[in-house]
């Protein structure tokens, strides 16, 4: 949440969704809500938890993510969470490897913001 959101009294939106029977609180800043409202198709937010040399939490933003079970927050925002064990211990790229059951690792909160034309996301377990 930025200073202008606090000043104007509109901090954004908070929605609770369920993935694998677990609740996730999705918090969008005011600027994210505004950018989502201007989209013609849904933004897909991928929450990836990779177990390699260390646990790595990453948020990716997609226009499409075929073959994934999406949880819709709104008509303009969908979420996908998964865990993976990468083939290599790399930190510079999205993990590719063996997908594992993410049921135990579903995040509790997801924060989404839109700053300087870029989507920003973070989540907590």
PDB file of C-alpha atoms in Angstrom:
ATOM      1  CA  UNK A   1       0.000   0.000   0.000  1.00  0.00           C
ATOM      2  CA  UNK A   2       1.463   3.353  -0.953  1.00  0.00           C
ATOM      3  CA  UNK A   3       1.205   6.695   0.818  1.00  0.00           C
ATOM      4  CA  UNK A   4      -1.418   8.026  -1.616  1.00  0.00           C
ATOM      5  CA  UNK A   5      -3.696   5.061  -0.887  1.00  0.00           C
ATOM      6  CA  UNK A   6      -3.450   5.756   2.838  1.00  0.00           C
ATOM      7  CA  UNK A   7      -4.068   9.473   2.308  1.00  0.00           C
ATOM      8  CA  UNK A   8      -7.157   9.007   0.122  1.00  0.00           C
ATOM      9  CA  UNK A   9      -8.596   6.347   2.398  1.00  0.00           C
ATOM     10  CA  UNK A  10      -8.753   3.657  -0.284  1.00  0.00           C
ATOM     11  CA  UNK A  11      -6.180   1.013   0.645  1.00  0.00           C
ATOM     12  CA  UNK A  12      -7.298  -1.419  -2.041  1.00  0.00           C
ATOM     13  CA  UNK A  13      -9.245  -4.636  -1.736  1.00  0.00           C
ATOM     14  CA  UNK A  14      -9.071  -7.825   0.286  1.00  0.00           C
ATOM     15  CA  UNK A  15     -10.731 -11.050  -0.853  1.00  0.00           C
ATOM     16  CA  UNK A  16     -10.638 -14.539   0.610  1.00  0.00           C
ATOM     17  CA  UNK A  17     -10.551 -17.504  -1.762  1.00  0.00           C
ATOM     18  CA  UNK A  18     -10.027 -21.240  -1.304  1.00  0.00           C
ATOM     19  CA  UNK A  19      -7.417 -23.475  -2.882  1.00  0.00           C
ATOM     20  CA  UNK A  20      -7.279 -27.130  -1.809  1.00  0.00           C
ATOM     21  CA  UNK A  21      -9.807 -26.349   0.945  1.00  0.00           C
ATOM     22  CA  UNK A  22      -7.462 -23.749   2.467  1.00  0.00           C
ATOM     23  CA  UNK A  23      -8.275 -20.068   2.669  1.00  0.00           C
ATOM     24  CA  UNK A  24      -5.989 -17.489   1.078  1.00  0.00           C
ATOM     25  CA  UNK A  25      -6.355 -13.789   1.753  1.00  0.00           C
ATOM     26  CA  UNK A  26      -5.664 -11.888  -1.489  1.00  0.00           C
ATOM     27  CA  UNK A  27      -4.770  -8.253  -0.876  1.00  0.00           C
ATOM     28  CA  UNK A  28      -4.598  -5.860  -3.835  1.00  0.00           C
ATOM     29  CA  UNK A  29      -3.326  -2.304  -3.553  1.00  0.00           C
ATOM     30  CA  UNK A  30      -5.435   0.537  -4.901  1.00  0.00           C
ATOM     31  CA  UNK A  31      -3.132   0.812  -7.930  1.00  0.00           C
ATOM     32  CA  UNK A  32      -3.456  -2.939  -8.584  1.00  0.00           C
ATOM     33  CA  UNK A  33      -7.255  -2.708  -8.405  1.00  0.00           C
ATOM     34  CA  UNK A  34      -7.194   0.182 -10.870  1.00  0.00           C
ATOM     35  CA  UNK A  35      -4.886  -1.666 -13.296  1.00  0.00           C
ATOM     36  CA  UNK A  36      -6.987  -4.846 -13.052  1.00  0.00           C
ATOM     37  CA  UNK A  37     -10.170  -2.903 -13.846  1.00  0.00           C
ATOM     38  CA  UNK A  38      -8.584  -1.668 -17.090  1.00  0.00           C
ATOM     39  CA  UNK A  39      -7.671  -5.159 -18.334  1.00  0.00           C
ATOM     40  CA  UNK A  40      -9.637  -6.907 -21.059  1.00  0.00           C
ATOM     41  CA  UNK A  41      -8.711 -10.387 -19.786  1.00  0.00           C
ATOM     42  CA  UNK A  42      -7.772 -11.897 -16.431  1.00  0.00           C
ATOM     43  CA  UNK A  43      -4.302 -11.606 -14.965  1.00  0.00           C
ATOM     44  CA  UNK A  44      -3.021 -14.952 -13.698  1.00  0.00           C
ATOM     45  CA  UNK A  45      -0.833 -14.892 -10.601  1.00  0.00           C
ATOM     46  CA  UNK A  46       1.318 -17.989 -10.087  1.00  0.00           C
ATOM     47  CA  UNK A  47       2.653 -18.612  -6.589  1.00  0.00           C
ATOM     48  CA  UNK A  48       5.567 -21.009  -6.883  1.00  0.00           C
ATOM     49  CA  UNK A  49       7.348 -22.664  -3.983  1.00  0.00           C
ATOM     50  CA  UNK A  50      10.561 -24.392  -5.107  1.00  0.00           C
ATOM     51  CA  UNK A  51      12.546 -26.760  -2.905  1.00  0.00           C
ATOM     52  CA  UNK A  52      16.130 -26.970  -4.169  1.00  0.00           C
ATOM     53  CA  UNK A  53      19.244 -25.860  -2.299  1.00  0.00           C
ATOM     54  CA  UNK A  54      16.869 -23.754  -0.223  1.00  0.00           C
ATOM     55  CA  UNK A  55      13.157 -22.960  -0.304  1.00  0.00           C
ATOM     56  CA  UNK A  56      12.371 -20.202  -2.797  1.00  0.00           C
ATOM     57  CA  UNK A  57       9.053 -18.357  -2.972  1.00  0.00           C
ATOM     58  CA  UNK A  58       8.372 -16.689  -6.313  1.00  0.00           C
ATOM     59  CA  UNK A  59       5.381 -14.881  -7.780  1.00  0.00           C
ATOM     60  CA  UNK A  60       4.976 -14.894 -11.574  1.00  0.00           C
ATOM     61  CA  UNK A  61       2.391 -12.977 -13.597  1.00  0.00           C
ATOM     62  CA  UNK A  62       0.901 -14.492 -16.769  1.00  0.00           C
ATOM     63  CA  UNK A  63      -1.607 -13.686 -19.462  1.00  0.00           C
ATOM     64  CA  UNK A  64      -2.270 -17.414 -19.945  1.00  0.00           C
ATOM     65  CA  UNK A  65      -1.315 -20.534 -17.992  1.00  0.00           C
ATOM     66  CA  UNK A  66      -2.800 -23.532 -19.835  1.00  0.00           C
ATOM     67  CA  UNK A  67      -3.456 -26.783 -18.040  1.00  0.00           C
ATOM     68  CA  UNK A  68      -3.535 -25.272 -14.553  1.00  0.00           C
ATOM     69  CA  UNK A  69      -6.410 -25.282 -12.092  1.00  0.00           C
ATOM     70  CA  UNK A  70      -7.060 -21.605 -11.446  1.00  0.00           C
ATOM     71  CA  UNK A  71      -8.866 -20.062  -8.494  1.00  0.00           C
ATOM     72  CA  UNK A  72     -10.640 -16.861  -9.524  1.00  0.00           C
ATOM     73  CA  UNK A  73     -10.473 -13.920  -7.139  1.00  0.00           C
ATOM     74  CA  UNK A  74     -12.461 -11.658  -9.489  1.00  0.00           C
ATOM     75  CA  UNK A  75     -13.320 -11.712 -13.193  1.00  0.00           C
ATOM     76  CA  UNK A  76      -9.987  -9.981 -13.811  1.00  0.00           C
ATOM     77  CA  UNK A  77      -7.734 -11.914 -11.403  1.00  0.00           C
ATOM     78  CA  UNK A  78      -6.956 -15.632 -11.074  1.00  0.00           C
ATOM     79  CA  UNK A  79      -4.482 -17.425  -8.802  1.00  0.00           C
ATOM     80  CA  UNK A  80      -2.514 -20.660  -9.127  1.00  0.00           C
ATOM     81  CA  UNK A  81      -0.320 -22.163  -6.391  1.00  0.00           C
ATOM     82  CA  UNK A  82       2.114 -25.026  -6.762  1.00  0.00           C
ATOM     83  CA  UNK A  83       5.260 -26.538  -5.281  1.00  0.00           C
ATOM     84  CA  UNK A  84       8.117 -28.004  -7.287  1.00  0.00           C
ATOM     85  CA  UNK A  85      11.425 -29.769  -6.703  1.00  0.00           C
ATOM     86  CA  UNK A  86      13.726 -28.351  -9.408  1.00  0.00           C
ATOM     87  CA  UNK A  87      16.075 -30.508 -11.467  1.00  0.00           C
ATOM     88  CA  UNK A  88      18.949 -28.108 -10.721  1.00  0.00           C
ATOM     89  CA  UNK A  89      19.826 -25.729  -7.923  1.00  0.00           C
ATOM     90  CA  UNK A  90      19.335 -22.429  -9.760  1.00  0.00           C
ATOM     91  CA  UNK A  91      18.027 -19.139  -8.479  1.00  0.00           C
ATOM     92  CA  UNK A  92      17.841 -17.144 -11.705  1.00  0.00           C
ATOM     93  CA  UNK A  93      14.933 -18.825 -13.474  1.00  0.00           C
ATOM     94  CA  UNK A  94      11.516 -20.330 -12.928  1.00  0.00           C
ATOM     95  CA  UNK A  95      11.780 -23.827 -11.531  1.00  0.00           C
ATOM     96  CA  UNK A  96      11.287 -26.792 -13.813  1.00  0.00           C
ATOM     97  CA  UNK A  97      11.265 -30.216 -12.301  1.00  0.00           C
ATOM     98  CA  UNK A  98       8.981 -32.517 -10.373  1.00  0.00           C
ATOM     99  CA  UNK A  99       5.743 -31.059  -9.105  1.00  0.00           C
ATOM    100  CA  UNK A 100       4.817 -32.099  -5.592  1.00  0.00           C
ATOM    101  CA  UNK A 101       1.525 -31.925  -3.727  1.00  0.00           C
ATOM    102  CA  UNK A 102       1.152 -28.258  -2.801  1.00  0.00           C
ATOM    103  CA  UNK A 103      -1.698 -28.939  -0.369  1.00  0.00           C
ATOM    104  CA  UNK A 104       0.475 -28.523   2.708  1.00  0.00           C
ATOM    105  CA  UNK A 105       2.176 -25.448   1.290  1.00  0.00           C
ATOM    106  CA  UNK A 106      -0.780 -23.299   0.269  1.00  0.00           C
ATOM    107  CA  UNK A 107      -0.050 -19.655   1.154  1.00  0.00           C
ATOM    108  CA  UNK A 108      -2.082 -17.790   3.742  1.00  0.00           C
ATOM    109  CA  UNK A 109      -1.767 -14.338   2.158  1.00  0.00           C
ATOM    110  CA  UNK A 110      -0.965 -12.943  -1.278  1.00  0.00           C
ATOM    111  CA  UNK A 111      -0.141  -9.256  -1.819  1.00  0.00           C
ATOM    112  CA  UNK A 112      -0.423  -7.746  -5.292  1.00  0.00           C
ATOM    113  CA  UNK A 113       0.644  -4.271  -6.352  1.00  0.00           C
ATOM    114  CA  UNK A 114       1.126  -2.412  -9.634  1.00  0.00           C
ATOM    115  CA  UNK A 115       4.001   0.099  -9.696  1.00  0.00           C
ATOM    116  CA  UNK A 116       5.591   1.912 -12.625  1.00  0.00           C
ATOM    117  CA  UNK A 117       3.835  -0.340 -15.135  1.00  0.00           C
ATOM    118  CA  UNK A 118       4.906  -3.625 -13.498  1.00  0.00           C
ATOM    119  CA  UNK A 119       3.091  -6.185 -11.392  1.00  0.00           C
ATOM    120  CA  UNK A 120       4.631  -6.968  -8.015  1.00  0.00           C
ATOM    121  CA  UNK A 121       3.627  -9.860  -5.792  1.00  0.00           C
ATOM    122  CA  UNK A 122       4.582 -11.517  -2.546  1.00  0.00           C
ATOM    123  CA  UNK A 123       3.053 -14.265  -0.448  1.00  0.00           C
ATOM    124  CA  UNK A 124       3.389 -15.743   3.016  1.00  0.00           C
ATOM    125  CA  UNK A 125       2.965 -19.358   4.090  1.00  0.00           C
TER     126      UNK A 125
END
